[in-house]
PDB file of C-alpha atoms in Angstrom:
ATOM      1  CA  MET D   1       3.165 -67.835  75.299  1.00 60.00           C
ATOM      2  CA  SER D   2       0.903 -70.025  73.392  1.00 72.00           C
ATOM      3  CA  ASP D   3       2.644 -72.358  70.720  1.00 78.00           C
ATOM      4  CA  TYR D   4       0.633 -70.692  67.678  1.00 79.00           C
ATOM      5  CA  ILE D   5       1.523 -67.308  68.640  1.00 87.00           C
ATOM      6  CA  GLN D   6       5.096 -68.101  68.555  1.00 87.00           C
ATOM      7  CA  GLU D   7       4.625 -68.980  65.074  1.00 88.00           C
ATOM      8  CA  LEU D   8       3.797 -65.416  64.057  1.00 91.00           C
ATOM      9  CA  ASN D   9       6.860 -62.913  62.941  1.00 93.00           C
ATOM     10  CA  GLU D  10       7.180 -59.801  65.149  1.00 93.00           C
ATOM     11  CA  GLY D  11       4.702 -57.607  63.419  1.00 93.00           C
ATOM     12  CA  GLN D  12       2.130 -60.228  63.231  1.00 94.00           C
ATOM     13  CA  ARG D  13       2.222 -61.034  66.778  1.00 95.00           C
ATOM     14  CA  ALA D  14       1.885 -57.445  67.900  1.00 95.00           C
ATOM     15  CA  ALA D  15      -1.459 -56.984  65.629  1.00 95.00           C
ATOM     16  CA  VAL D  16      -2.702 -60.322  67.175  1.00 95.00           C
ATOM     17  CA  LEU D  17      -1.620 -59.334  70.905  1.00 95.00           C
ATOM     18  CA  TYR D  18      -2.943 -55.725  70.799  1.00 95.00           C
ATOM     19  CA  ASN D  19      -6.611 -56.075  71.761  1.00 93.00           C
ATOM     20  CA  ASP D  20      -6.924 -52.808  74.198  1.00 91.00           C
ATOM     21  CA  GLY D  21      -8.447 -50.329  71.983  1.00 94.00           C
ATOM     22  CA  PRO D  22      -8.691 -49.632  67.979  1.00 96.00           C
ATOM     23  CA  SER D  23      -5.839 -50.643  65.892  1.00 96.00           C
ATOM     24  CA  LEU D  24      -5.145 -50.220  62.160  1.00 95.00           C
ATOM     25  CA  VAL D  25      -2.998 -53.265  60.577  1.00 95.00           C
ATOM     26  CA  ILE D  26      -1.267 -52.198  57.478  1.00 92.00           C
ATOM     27  CA  ALA D  27      -0.959 -55.384  55.595  1.00 88.00           C
ATOM     28  CA  GLY D  28       0.485 -55.453  52.043  1.00 80.00           C
ATOM     29  CA  ALA D  29       0.243 -58.271  49.572  1.00 75.00           C
ATOM     30  CA  GLY D  30       1.634 -61.666  51.073  1.00 77.00           C
ATOM     31  CA  SER D  31       2.182 -60.314  54.543  1.00 83.00           C
ATOM     32  CA  GLY D  32      -0.009 -62.938  56.439  1.00 84.00           C
ATOM     33  CA  LYS D  33      -2.957 -60.679  56.691  1.00 87.00           C
ATOM     34  CA  THR D  34      -5.390 -63.881  57.055  1.00 88.00           C
ATOM     35  CA  ARG D  35      -3.151 -65.518  59.292  1.00 89.00           C
ATOM     36  CA  VAL D  36      -3.107 -62.545  61.618  1.00 92.00           C
ATOM     37  CA  LEU D  37      -7.099 -62.378  61.405  1.00 92.00           C
ATOM     38  CA  THR D  38      -7.385 -66.067  62.218  1.00 90.00           C
ATOM     39  CA  TYR D  39      -4.853 -66.151  65.229  1.00 91.00           C
ATOM     40  CA  LYS D  40      -6.601 -62.944  66.397  1.00 94.00           C
ATOM     41  CA  ILE D  41     -10.239 -64.464  66.649  1.00 92.00           C
ATOM     42  CA  ALA D  42      -8.583 -67.670  67.986  1.00 89.00           C
ATOM     43  CA  TYR D  43      -6.645 -65.347  70.738  1.00 92.00           C
ATOM     44  CA  LEU D  44      -9.588 -63.274  71.433  1.00 93.00           C
ATOM     45  CA  ILE D  45     -11.684 -66.593  72.258  1.00 91.00           C
ATOM     46  CA  ARG D  46      -8.699 -68.635  73.803  1.00 88.00           C
ATOM     47  CA  GLU D  47      -6.870 -66.262  75.846  1.00 91.00           C
ATOM     48  CA  LYS D  48      -9.098 -63.427  76.370  1.00 92.00           C
ATOM     49  CA  LYS D  49     -12.201 -65.431  77.075  1.00 91.00           C
ATOM     50  CA  TYR D  50     -14.434 -63.712  74.662  1.00 93.00           C
ATOM     51  CA  ASP D  51     -17.661 -65.092  73.852  1.00 93.00           C
ATOM     52  CA  ALA D  52     -17.739 -66.094  70.104  1.00 92.00           C
ATOM     53  CA  ARG D  53     -21.001 -64.286  69.660  1.00 94.00           C
ATOM     54  CA  ASN D  54     -19.621 -61.020  70.777  1.00 96.00           C
ATOM     55  CA  ILE D  55     -17.057 -61.035  68.066  1.00 96.00           C
ATOM     56  CA  LEU D  56     -17.954 -59.355  64.485  1.00 97.00           C
ATOM     57  CA  ALA D  57     -15.730 -59.994  61.462  1.00 95.00           C
ATOM     58  CA  LEU D  58     -16.772 -57.932  58.363  1.00 96.00           C
ATOM     59  CA  THR D  59     -15.252 -59.230  54.817  1.00 92.00           C
ATOM     60  CA  PHE D  60     -15.519 -58.171  51.319  1.00 88.00           C
ATOM     61  CA  THR D  61     -16.349 -61.671  49.851  1.00 88.00           C
ATOM     62  CA  ASN D  62     -17.739 -64.981  51.129  1.00 88.00           C
ATOM     63  CA  LYS D  63     -14.578 -66.664  50.080  1.00 90.00           C
ATOM     64  CA  ALA D  64     -12.902 -64.643  52.403  1.00 88.00           C
ATOM     65  CA  ALA D  65     -15.020 -65.228  55.388  1.00 87.00           C
ATOM     66  CA  LYS D  66     -15.022 -68.910  54.558  1.00 88.00           C
ATOM     67  CA  GLU D  67     -11.215 -69.250  54.701  1.00 89.00           C
ATOM     68  CA  ILE D  68     -11.006 -67.600  58.155  1.00 86.00           C
ATOM     69  CA  ILE D  69     -13.351 -69.896  59.871  1.00 85.00           C
ATOM     70  CA  GLU D  70     -11.811 -72.966  57.889  1.00 86.00           C
ATOM     71  CA  ARG D  71      -8.145 -71.765  59.322  1.00 85.00           C
ATOM     72  CA  VAL D  72      -9.736 -70.965  62.925  1.00 82.00           C
ATOM     73  CA  ASN D  73     -11.245 -74.477  63.014  1.00 82.00           C
ATOM     74  CA  ARG D  74      -8.288 -76.328  61.309  1.00 79.00           C
ATOM     75  CA  ASP D  75      -5.326 -74.604  62.799  1.00 70.00           C
ATOM     76  CA  ILE D  76      -6.523 -73.640  66.381  1.00 66.00           C
ATOM     77  CA  GLY D  77      -9.111 -76.301  66.936  1.00 67.00           C
ATOM     78  CA  TYR D  78     -12.210 -74.228  67.948  1.00 65.00           C
ATOM     79  CA  PRO D  79     -15.504 -75.263  66.216  1.00 69.00           C
ATOM     80  CA  TRP D  80     -16.804 -71.527  66.758  1.00 67.00           C
ATOM     81  CA  SER D  81     -17.610 -70.998  63.089  1.00 71.00           C
ATOM     82  CA  TYR D  82     -21.514 -71.245  63.700  1.00 76.00           C
ATOM     83  CA  TYR D  83     -21.151 -68.687  66.643  1.00 88.00           C
ATOM     84  CA  ILE D  84     -18.876 -65.873  65.453  1.00 92.00           C
ATOM     85  CA  TRP D  85     -20.519 -63.291  63.289  1.00 95.00           C
ATOM     86  CA  MET D  86     -18.415 -63.595  60.340  1.00 92.00           C
ATOM     87  CA  GLY D  87     -19.467 -62.642  56.629  1.00 93.00           C
ATOM     88  CA  THR D  88     -19.601 -59.760  54.111  1.00 95.00           C
ATOM     89  CA  PHE D  89     -21.109 -56.371  55.224  1.00 96.00           C
ATOM     90  CA  HIS D  90     -24.439 -57.399  53.113  1.00 96.00           C
ATOM     91  CA  SER D  91     -24.541 -60.942  54.853  1.00 96.00           C
ATOM     92  CA  ILE D  92     -24.222 -59.874  58.200  1.00 97.00           C
ATOM     93  CA  PHE D  93     -26.430 -56.577  57.850  1.00 98.00           C
ATOM     94  CA  SER D  94     -29.025 -58.617  56.058  1.00 97.00           C
ATOM     95  CA  ARG D  95     -29.010 -61.061  59.107  1.00 97.00           C
ATOM     96  CA  ILE D  96     -29.822 -58.127  61.435  1.00 98.00           C
ATOM     97  CA  LEU D  97     -32.407 -56.730  59.058  1.00 98.00           C
ATOM     98  CA  ARG D  98     -33.919 -60.158  59.214  1.00 97.00           C
ATOM     99  CA  ARG D  99     -34.510 -59.615  62.863  1.00 97.00           C
ATOM    100  CA  GLU D 100     -35.647 -56.051  62.532  1.00 97.00           C
ATOM    101  CA  ALA D 101     -37.403 -55.818  59.555  1.00 95.00           C
ATOM    102  CA  ASN D 102     -40.705 -54.878  60.804  1.00 96.00           C
ATOM    103  CA  ILE D 103     -39.669 -51.636  62.544  1.00 97.00           C
ATOM    104  CA  LEU D 104     -38.812 -50.131  59.250  1.00 97.00           C
ATOM    105  CA  GLY D 105     -41.964 -51.378  57.541  1.00 96.00           C
ATOM    106  CA  PHE D 106     -40.548 -54.669  56.127  1.00 97.00           C
ATOM    107  CA  THR D 107     -41.439 -58.464  57.043  1.00 95.00           C
ATOM    108  CA  ARG D 108     -38.695 -60.753  58.053  1.00 95.00           C
ATOM    109  CA  ASN D 109     -39.096 -62.495  54.872  1.00 95.00           C
ATOM    110  CA  TYR D 110     -38.211 -59.541  52.593  1.00 97.00           C
ATOM    111  CA  THR D 111     -36.909 -60.351  49.145  1.00 98.00           C
ATOM    112  CA  ILE D 112     -33.532 -59.245  47.993  1.00 98.00           C
ATOM    113  CA  TYR D 113     -33.435 -58.281  44.396  1.00 98.00           C
ATOM    114  CA  ASP D 114     -30.236 -59.037  42.576  1.00 97.00           C
ATOM    115  CA  THR D 115     -29.080 -57.060  39.634  1.00 97.00           C
ATOM    116  CA  THR D 116     -31.179 -58.617  37.130  1.00 98.00           C
ATOM    117  CA  ASP D 117     -34.303 -58.105  39.056  1.00 98.00           C
ATOM    118  CA  SER D 118     -33.339 -54.269  39.605  1.00 98.00           C
ATOM    119  CA  ARG D 119     -32.484 -53.707  36.149  1.00 98.00           C
ATOM    120  CA  SER D 120     -35.976 -55.231  35.296  1.00 98.00           C
ATOM    121  CA  LEU D 121     -37.822 -52.951  37.565  1.00 98.00           C
ATOM    122  CA  ILE D 122     -35.839 -49.872  36.305  1.00 98.00           C
ATOM    123  CA  HIS D 123     -36.472 -50.827  32.894  1.00 98.00           C
ATOM    124  CA  SER D 124     -40.320 -50.757  33.702  1.00 98.00           C
ATOM    125  CA  ILE D 125     -40.154 -47.673  35.400  1.00 98.00           C
ATOM    126  CA  ILE D 126     -38.691 -46.166  32.188  1.00 98.00           C
ATOM    127  CA  LYS D 127     -41.304 -47.325  30.043  1.00 97.00           C
ATOM    128  CA  GLU D 128     -44.145 -46.029  32.475  1.00 97.00           C
ATOM    129  CA  LEU D 129     -42.366 -42.545  32.462  1.00 98.00           C
ATOM    130  CA  GLY D 130     -42.210 -42.473  28.675  1.00 98.00           C
ATOM    131  CA  LEU D 131     -38.767 -42.204  28.715  1.00 98.00           C
ATOM    132  CA  ASN D 132     -36.332 -43.532  25.788  1.00 96.00           C
ATOM    133  CA  ASP D 133     -34.349 -46.767  27.289  1.00 93.00           C
ATOM    134  CA  LYS D 134     -31.753 -46.227  24.593  1.00 95.00           C
ATOM    135  CA  GLN D 135     -31.000 -42.761  26.461  1.00 97.00           C
ATOM    136  CA  TYR D 136     -31.769 -44.109  29.886  1.00 98.00           C
ATOM    137  CA  LYS D 137     -29.876 -47.606  29.995  1.00 97.00           C
ATOM    138  CA  PRO D 138     -31.142 -49.530  32.981  1.00 97.00           C
ATOM    139  CA  SER D 139     -27.540 -50.783  33.692  1.00 97.00           C
ATOM    140  CA  THR D 140     -26.436 -46.833  33.769  1.00 97.00           C
ATOM    141  CA  VAL D 141     -29.434 -45.962  35.608  1.00 98.00           C
ATOM    142  CA  LEU D 142     -29.077 -48.348  38.101  1.00 98.00           C
ATOM    143  CA  SER D 143     -25.194 -47.779  38.801  1.00 96.00           C
ATOM    144  CA  ARG D 144     -26.228 -43.987  39.334  1.00 97.00           C
ATOM    145  CA  ILE D 145     -28.667 -45.098  41.914  1.00 98.00           C
ATOM    146  CA  SER D 146     -26.500 -47.642  43.599  1.00 96.00           C
ATOM    147  CA  ASN D 147     -23.693 -44.580  43.908  1.00 95.00           C
ATOM    148  CA  ALA D 148     -26.234 -42.397  45.663  1.00 96.00           C
ATOM    149  CA  LYS D 149     -27.120 -45.070  48.057  1.00 97.00           C
ATOM    150  CA  ASN D 150     -23.362 -45.697  48.971  1.00 94.00           C
ATOM    151  CA  TYR D 151     -23.330 -42.161  49.878  1.00 93.00           C
ATOM    152  CA  LEU D 152     -26.363 -42.492  51.812  1.00 96.00           C
ATOM    153  CA  ASN D 153     -28.247 -40.301  49.461  1.00 96.00           C
ATOM    154  CA  THR D 154     -31.969 -41.332  49.635  1.00 97.00           C
ATOM    155  CA  PRO D 155     -34.401 -40.288  46.821  1.00 98.00           C
ATOM    156  CA  ALA D 156     -35.501 -37.257  48.874  1.00 97.00           C
ATOM    157  CA  ASP D 157     -31.734 -36.098  49.445  1.00 97.00           C
ATOM    158  CA  TYR D 158     -30.970 -36.990  45.561  1.00 97.00           C
ATOM    159  CA  ALA D 159     -33.582 -34.721  44.550  1.00 97.00           C
ATOM    160  CA  LYS D 160     -32.062 -31.686  46.603  1.00 96.00           C
ATOM    161  CA  ASN D 161     -28.489 -32.532  45.339  1.00 96.00           C
ATOM    162  CA  LYS D 162     -27.592 -29.826  42.852  1.00 96.00           C
ATOM    163  CA  GLU D 163     -24.371 -31.598  41.773  1.00 96.00           C
ATOM    164  CA  ALA D 164     -26.117 -34.711  41.247  1.00 96.00           C
ATOM    165  CA  TYR D 165     -28.777 -33.220  39.154  1.00 97.00           C
ATOM    166  CA  GLU D 166     -26.239 -31.315  36.899  1.00 97.00           C
ATOM    167  CA  SER D 167     -24.452 -34.529  36.542  1.00 97.00           C
ATOM    168  CA  ASP D 168     -27.457 -36.226  35.330  1.00 97.00           C
ATOM    169  CA  CYS D 169     -28.261 -33.331  32.788  1.00 97.00           C
ATOM    170  CA  LEU D 170     -24.776 -33.407  31.587  1.00 97.00           C
ATOM    171  CA  ALA D 171     -25.379 -37.121  30.903  1.00 96.00           C
ATOM    172  CA  LYS D 172     -28.585 -36.339  29.172  1.00 97.00           C
ATOM    173  CA  MET D 173     -30.396 -38.096  31.894  1.00 97.00           C
ATOM    174  CA  PRO D 174     -32.175 -35.439  34.024  1.00 98.00           C
ATOM    175  CA  ALA D 175     -35.157 -37.914  35.037  1.00 98.00           C
ATOM    176  CA  ILE D 176     -32.802 -40.158  36.974  1.00 98.00           C
ATOM    177  CA  ARG D 177     -34.269 -38.500  40.268  1.00 98.00           C
ATOM    178  CA  ASP D 178     -37.805 -39.504  39.334  1.00 98.00           C
ATOM    179  CA  ILE D 179     -36.665 -42.944  38.348  1.00 98.00           C
ATOM    180  CA  TYR D 180     -34.779 -43.308  41.640  1.00 98.00           C
ATOM    181  CA  ALA D 181     -37.828 -41.913  43.666  1.00 98.00           C
ATOM    182  CA  ARG D 182     -40.374 -44.487  42.031  1.00 98.00           C
ATOM    183  CA  TYR D 183     -37.477 -47.463  42.262  1.00 98.00           C
ATOM    184  CA  TRP D 184     -37.467 -46.598  45.909  1.00 98.00           C
ATOM    185  CA  GLU D 185     -41.271 -46.893  46.539  1.00 98.00           C
ATOM    186  CA  ARG D 186     -41.550 -49.877  44.190  1.00 98.00           C
ATOM    187  CA  CYS D 187     -39.158 -51.931  46.195  1.00 98.00           C
ATOM    188  CA  ARG D 188     -40.889 -51.004  49.384  1.00 97.00           C
ATOM    189  CA  GLN D 189     -44.269 -51.916  47.950  1.00 97.00           C
ATOM    190  CA  ALA D 190     -43.004 -55.265  46.880  1.00 98.00           C
ATOM    191  CA  GLY D 191     -41.328 -56.097  50.179  1.00 98.00           C
ATOM    192  CA  ALA D 192     -37.911 -56.178  48.440  1.00 98.00           C
ATOM    193  CA  MET D 193     -34.450 -54.709  49.060  1.00 98.00           C
ATOM    194  CA  ASP D 194     -31.467 -54.678  46.558  1.00 98.00           C
ATOM    195  CA  PHE D 195     -28.146 -55.366  47.727  1.00 96.00           C
ATOM    196  CA  ASP D 196     -27.379 -51.582  48.558  1.00 97.00           C
ATOM    197  CA  ASP D 197     -30.249 -51.345  50.619  1.00 98.00           C
ATOM    198  CA  LEU D 198     -29.179 -53.626  52.940  1.00 98.00           C
ATOM    199  CA  LEU D 199     -26.580 -51.449  54.007  1.00 98.00           C
ATOM    200  CA  VAL D 200     -28.780 -48.250  53.659  1.00 98.00           C
ATOM    201  CA  TYR D 201     -31.795 -49.666  55.728  1.00 98.00           C
ATOM    202  CA  THR D 202     -29.430 -50.865  58.458  1.00 98.00           C
ATOM    203  CA  TYR D 203     -27.829 -47.367  59.040  1.00 98.00           C
ATOM    204  CA  ILE D 204     -31.277 -45.730  58.631  1.00 98.00           C
ATOM    205  CA  LEU D 205     -32.358 -48.679  61.554  1.00 98.00           C
ATOM    206  CA  PHE D 206     -29.244 -47.693  63.642  1.00 98.00           C
ATOM    207  CA  ARG D 207     -29.769 -43.734  63.066  1.00 97.00           C
ATOM    208  CA  ASP D 208     -33.485 -43.715  63.955  1.00 98.00           C
ATOM    209  CA  TYR D 209     -33.660 -46.541  66.560  1.00 98.00           C
ATOM    210  CA  PRO D 210     -30.761 -45.616  69.026  1.00 98.00           C
ATOM    211  CA  GLU D 211     -32.036 -48.233  71.478  1.00 98.00           C
ATOM    212  CA  ILE D 212     -31.479 -50.861  68.657  1.00 98.00           C
ATOM    213  CA  LEU D 213     -27.980 -49.670  67.971  1.00 98.00           C
ATOM    214  CA  ALA D 214     -27.355 -49.786  71.631  1.00 98.00           C
ATOM    215  CA  ARG D 215     -28.244 -53.752  71.643  1.00 98.00           C
ATOM    216  CA  TYR D 216     -25.872 -54.360  68.981  1.00 98.00           C
ATOM    217  CA  GLN D 217     -23.069 -52.402  70.369  1.00 98.00           C
ATOM    218  CA  ASP D 218     -23.404 -54.169  73.643  1.00 97.00           C
ATOM    219  CA  GLN D 219     -23.221 -57.715  71.567  1.00 97.00           C
ATOM    220  CA  PHE D 220     -20.232 -56.747  69.575  1.00 98.00           C
ATOM    221  CA  ARG D 221     -17.510 -56.319  71.908  1.00 97.00           C
ATOM    222  CA  TYR D 222     -14.934 -56.650  69.190  1.00 97.00           C
ATOM    223  CA  ILE D 223     -14.876 -55.796  65.664  1.00 98.00           C
ATOM    224  CA  LEU D 224     -12.730 -56.985  62.805  1.00 97.00           C
ATOM    225  CA  VAL D 225     -12.719 -55.360  59.226  1.00 96.00           C
ATOM    226  CA  ASP D 226     -10.888 -56.876  56.378  1.00 93.00           C
ATOM    227  CA  GLU D 227      -9.823 -54.995  53.250  1.00 90.00           C
ATOM    228  CA  TYR D 228     -10.591 -51.722  55.167  1.00 91.00           C
ATOM    229  CA  GLN D 229      -9.240 -49.616  52.022  1.00 89.00           C
ATOM    230  CA  ASP D 230     -12.162 -50.957  49.988  1.00 89.00           C
ATOM    231  CA  THR D 231     -15.089 -49.587  52.418  1.00 92.00           C
ATOM    232  CA  ASN D 232     -17.247 -46.825  51.092  1.00 91.00           C
ATOM    233  CA  LYS D 233     -19.229 -44.217  53.343  1.00 92.00           C
ATOM    234  CA  VAL D 234     -22.085 -46.301  54.542  1.00 95.00           C
ATOM    235  CA  GLN D 235     -19.823 -49.239  55.353  1.00 95.00           C
ATOM    236  CA  TYR D 236     -17.286 -46.995  57.306  1.00 94.00           C
ATOM    237  CA  LEU D 237     -20.232 -45.380  59.287  1.00 95.00           C
ATOM    238  CA  LEU D 238     -21.886 -48.881  60.048  1.00 97.00           C
ATOM    239  CA  ALA D 239     -18.617 -50.178  61.453  1.00 96.00           C
ATOM    240  CA  ASN D 240     -17.578 -47.081  63.456  1.00 95.00           C
ATOM    241  CA  LEU D 241     -21.252 -47.002  64.975  1.00 97.00           C
ATOM    242  CA  LEU D 242     -20.822 -50.441  66.202  1.00 98.00           C
ATOM    243  CA  ALA D 243     -17.492 -49.852  67.678  1.00 96.00           C
ATOM    244  CA  GLN D 244     -18.407 -46.907  69.467  1.00 94.00           C
ATOM    245  CA  LYS D 245     -19.167 -48.189  73.004  1.00 95.00           C
ATOM    246  CA  HIS D 246     -16.157 -50.837  73.287  1.00 96.00           C
ATOM    247  CA  GLN D 247     -13.743 -48.951  71.002  1.00 95.00           C
ATOM    248  CA  ASN D 248     -12.457 -52.562  70.321  1.00 96.00           C
ATOM    249  CA  ILE D 249     -12.177 -52.497  66.475  1.00 97.00           C
ATOM    250  CA  CYS D 250      -9.192 -54.088  64.405  1.00 96.00           C
ATOM    251  CA  VAL D 251      -9.173 -52.879  60.807  1.00 95.00           C
ATOM    252  CA  VAL D 252      -6.618 -54.449  58.113  1.00 94.00           C
ATOM    253  CA  GLY D 253      -5.887 -53.054  54.676  1.00 89.00           C
ATOM    254  CA  ASP D 254      -3.454 -51.331  52.578  1.00 82.00           C
ATOM    255  CA  ALA D 255      -4.062 -47.964  50.651  1.00 66.00           C
ATOM    256  CA  ASP D 256      -2.169 -49.216  47.827  1.00 66.00           C
ATOM    257  CA  GLN D 257      -4.499 -52.209  47.070  1.00 57.00           C
ATOM    258  CA  SER D 258      -7.962 -50.266  46.955  1.00 51.00           C
ATOM    259  CA  ILE D 259      -9.913 -51.605  43.973  1.00 49.00           C
ATOM    260  CA  TYR D 260     -13.438 -50.565  44.381  1.00 51.00           C
ATOM    261  CA  GLY D 261     -13.342 -47.150  43.725  1.00 47.00           C
ATOM    262  CA  TRP D 262     -15.992 -47.410  41.168  1.00 43.00           C
ATOM    263  CA  ARG D 263     -18.401 -48.257  43.899  1.00 51.00           C
ATOM    264  CA  GLY D 264     -17.659 -45.422  46.373  1.00 54.00           C
ATOM    265  CA  ALA D 265     -14.929 -46.848  48.207  1.00 61.00           C
ATOM    266  CA  THR D 266     -12.376 -44.124  49.317  1.00 68.00           C
ATOM    267  CA  ILE D 267      -8.971 -44.730  50.585  1.00 71.00           C
ATOM    268  CA  LYS D 268      -9.611 -41.713  53.169  1.00 80.00           C
ATOM    269  CA  ASN D 269     -11.347 -44.469  55.666  1.00 83.00           C
ATOM    270  CA  ILE D 270      -7.882 -46.068  56.031  1.00 84.00           C
ATOM    271  CA  LEU D 271      -5.845 -43.166  55.809  1.00 81.00           C
ATOM    272  CA  ASN D 272      -7.910 -40.882  58.431  1.00 84.00           C
ATOM    273  CA  PHE D 273      -8.410 -44.066  60.725  1.00 88.00           C
ATOM    274  CA  ASN D 274      -6.232 -42.512  63.471  1.00 85.00           C
ATOM    275  CA  GLU D 275      -8.313 -39.478  63.279  1.00 84.00           C
ATOM    276  CA  HIS D 276     -11.549 -41.429  63.567  1.00 84.00           C
ATOM    277  CA  PHE D 277     -10.100 -43.302  66.480  1.00 89.00           C
ATOM    278  CA  LYS D 278      -7.776 -40.971  68.391  1.00 84.00           C
ATOM    279  CA  ARG D 279      -5.978 -43.934  70.619  1.00 86.00           C
ATOM    280  CA  ALA D 280      -5.228 -46.099  67.531  1.00 92.00           C
ATOM    281  CA  THR D 281      -2.429 -48.152  67.470  1.00 94.00           C
ATOM    282  CA  ILE D 282      -0.930 -48.727  63.907  1.00 94.00           C
ATOM    283  CA  VAL D 283       0.860 -51.861  63.164  1.00 94.00           C
ATOM    284  CA  LYS D 284       2.724 -52.789  59.851  1.00 92.00           C
ATOM    285  CA  LEU D 285       3.021 -56.119  58.494  1.00 91.00           C
ATOM    286  CA  GLU D 286       6.468 -55.657  56.429  1.00 80.00           C
ATOM    287  CA  GLU D 287       7.685 -59.290  55.433  1.00 73.00           C
ATOM    288  CA  ASN D 288       6.528 -60.231  52.272  1.00 70.00           C
ATOM    289  CA  TYR D 289       6.064 -64.552  52.105  1.00 60.00           C
ATOM    290  CA  ARG D 290       5.036 -64.561  48.452  1.00 54.00           C
ATOM    291  CA  SER D 291       7.932 -63.410  46.877  1.00 55.00           C
ATOM    292  CA  THR D 292      11.594 -64.635  47.139  1.00 51.00           C
ATOM    293  CA  ASP D 293      14.472 -62.533  48.406  1.00 50.00           C
ATOM    294  CA  THR D 294      15.993 -62.155  45.253  1.00 42.00           C
ATOM    295  CA  ILE D 295      13.662 -60.905  42.023  1.00 36.00           C
TER     296      ILE D 295
END
């Protein structure tokens, strides 16, 4: 057994060495989650002979992605950071969309709107529709549109959603569906996507063009997802779609650490993982390295 594998405790070693199907790693705070992800990537490349280009690792922050790559390079000695598809959901799927944008009616150099850009456009639309911007605060409207996108509700879906309309009426904002429709169209006319669109349009791409989905399924032979408890509907669907062919997906998380419920994250994704992947192996990291034995 390689020296770096022997450094791991029993739970960490089990998580790193199991690579014959889907796995869920329950990792509480301080249990060595980052070490497991780092060593697992190294093990896949060094021992299992994976091409680094065939590994997809999805995180929630650029900081987390950078830390994992730095550890791979420092601790294991592999200069693979350029080749591994490692990054946040948004950065990875933006990279895919840059390649495939023309199929969806965008150019490859489409603009990505940040929150300020989106709020400014929504403010303009509110004025165009003759609505009161005190009643329809751009930040609140954007939040509702973002939530709709996280649940994969396009403007057409949203317009037909009775519960969403009733909720908007209770909030004294019944015209949100009209704002959403115009916002969607204006973004397309400008050749722009906001951050939520990066995931929504990738899902549409995979849904409507199965030959493109198949190409990326072939490429990504192994998929790792960090902080799985914080995935929302569209993130969960994208990861699962890509994993369908090889079934080699390892998700790491802890239901007790979910912090993104406000943006549509659901702990059901981690709690029901073994229902989504019937052959899933579950590994628990139960040793805590951040606390002393006596508290």
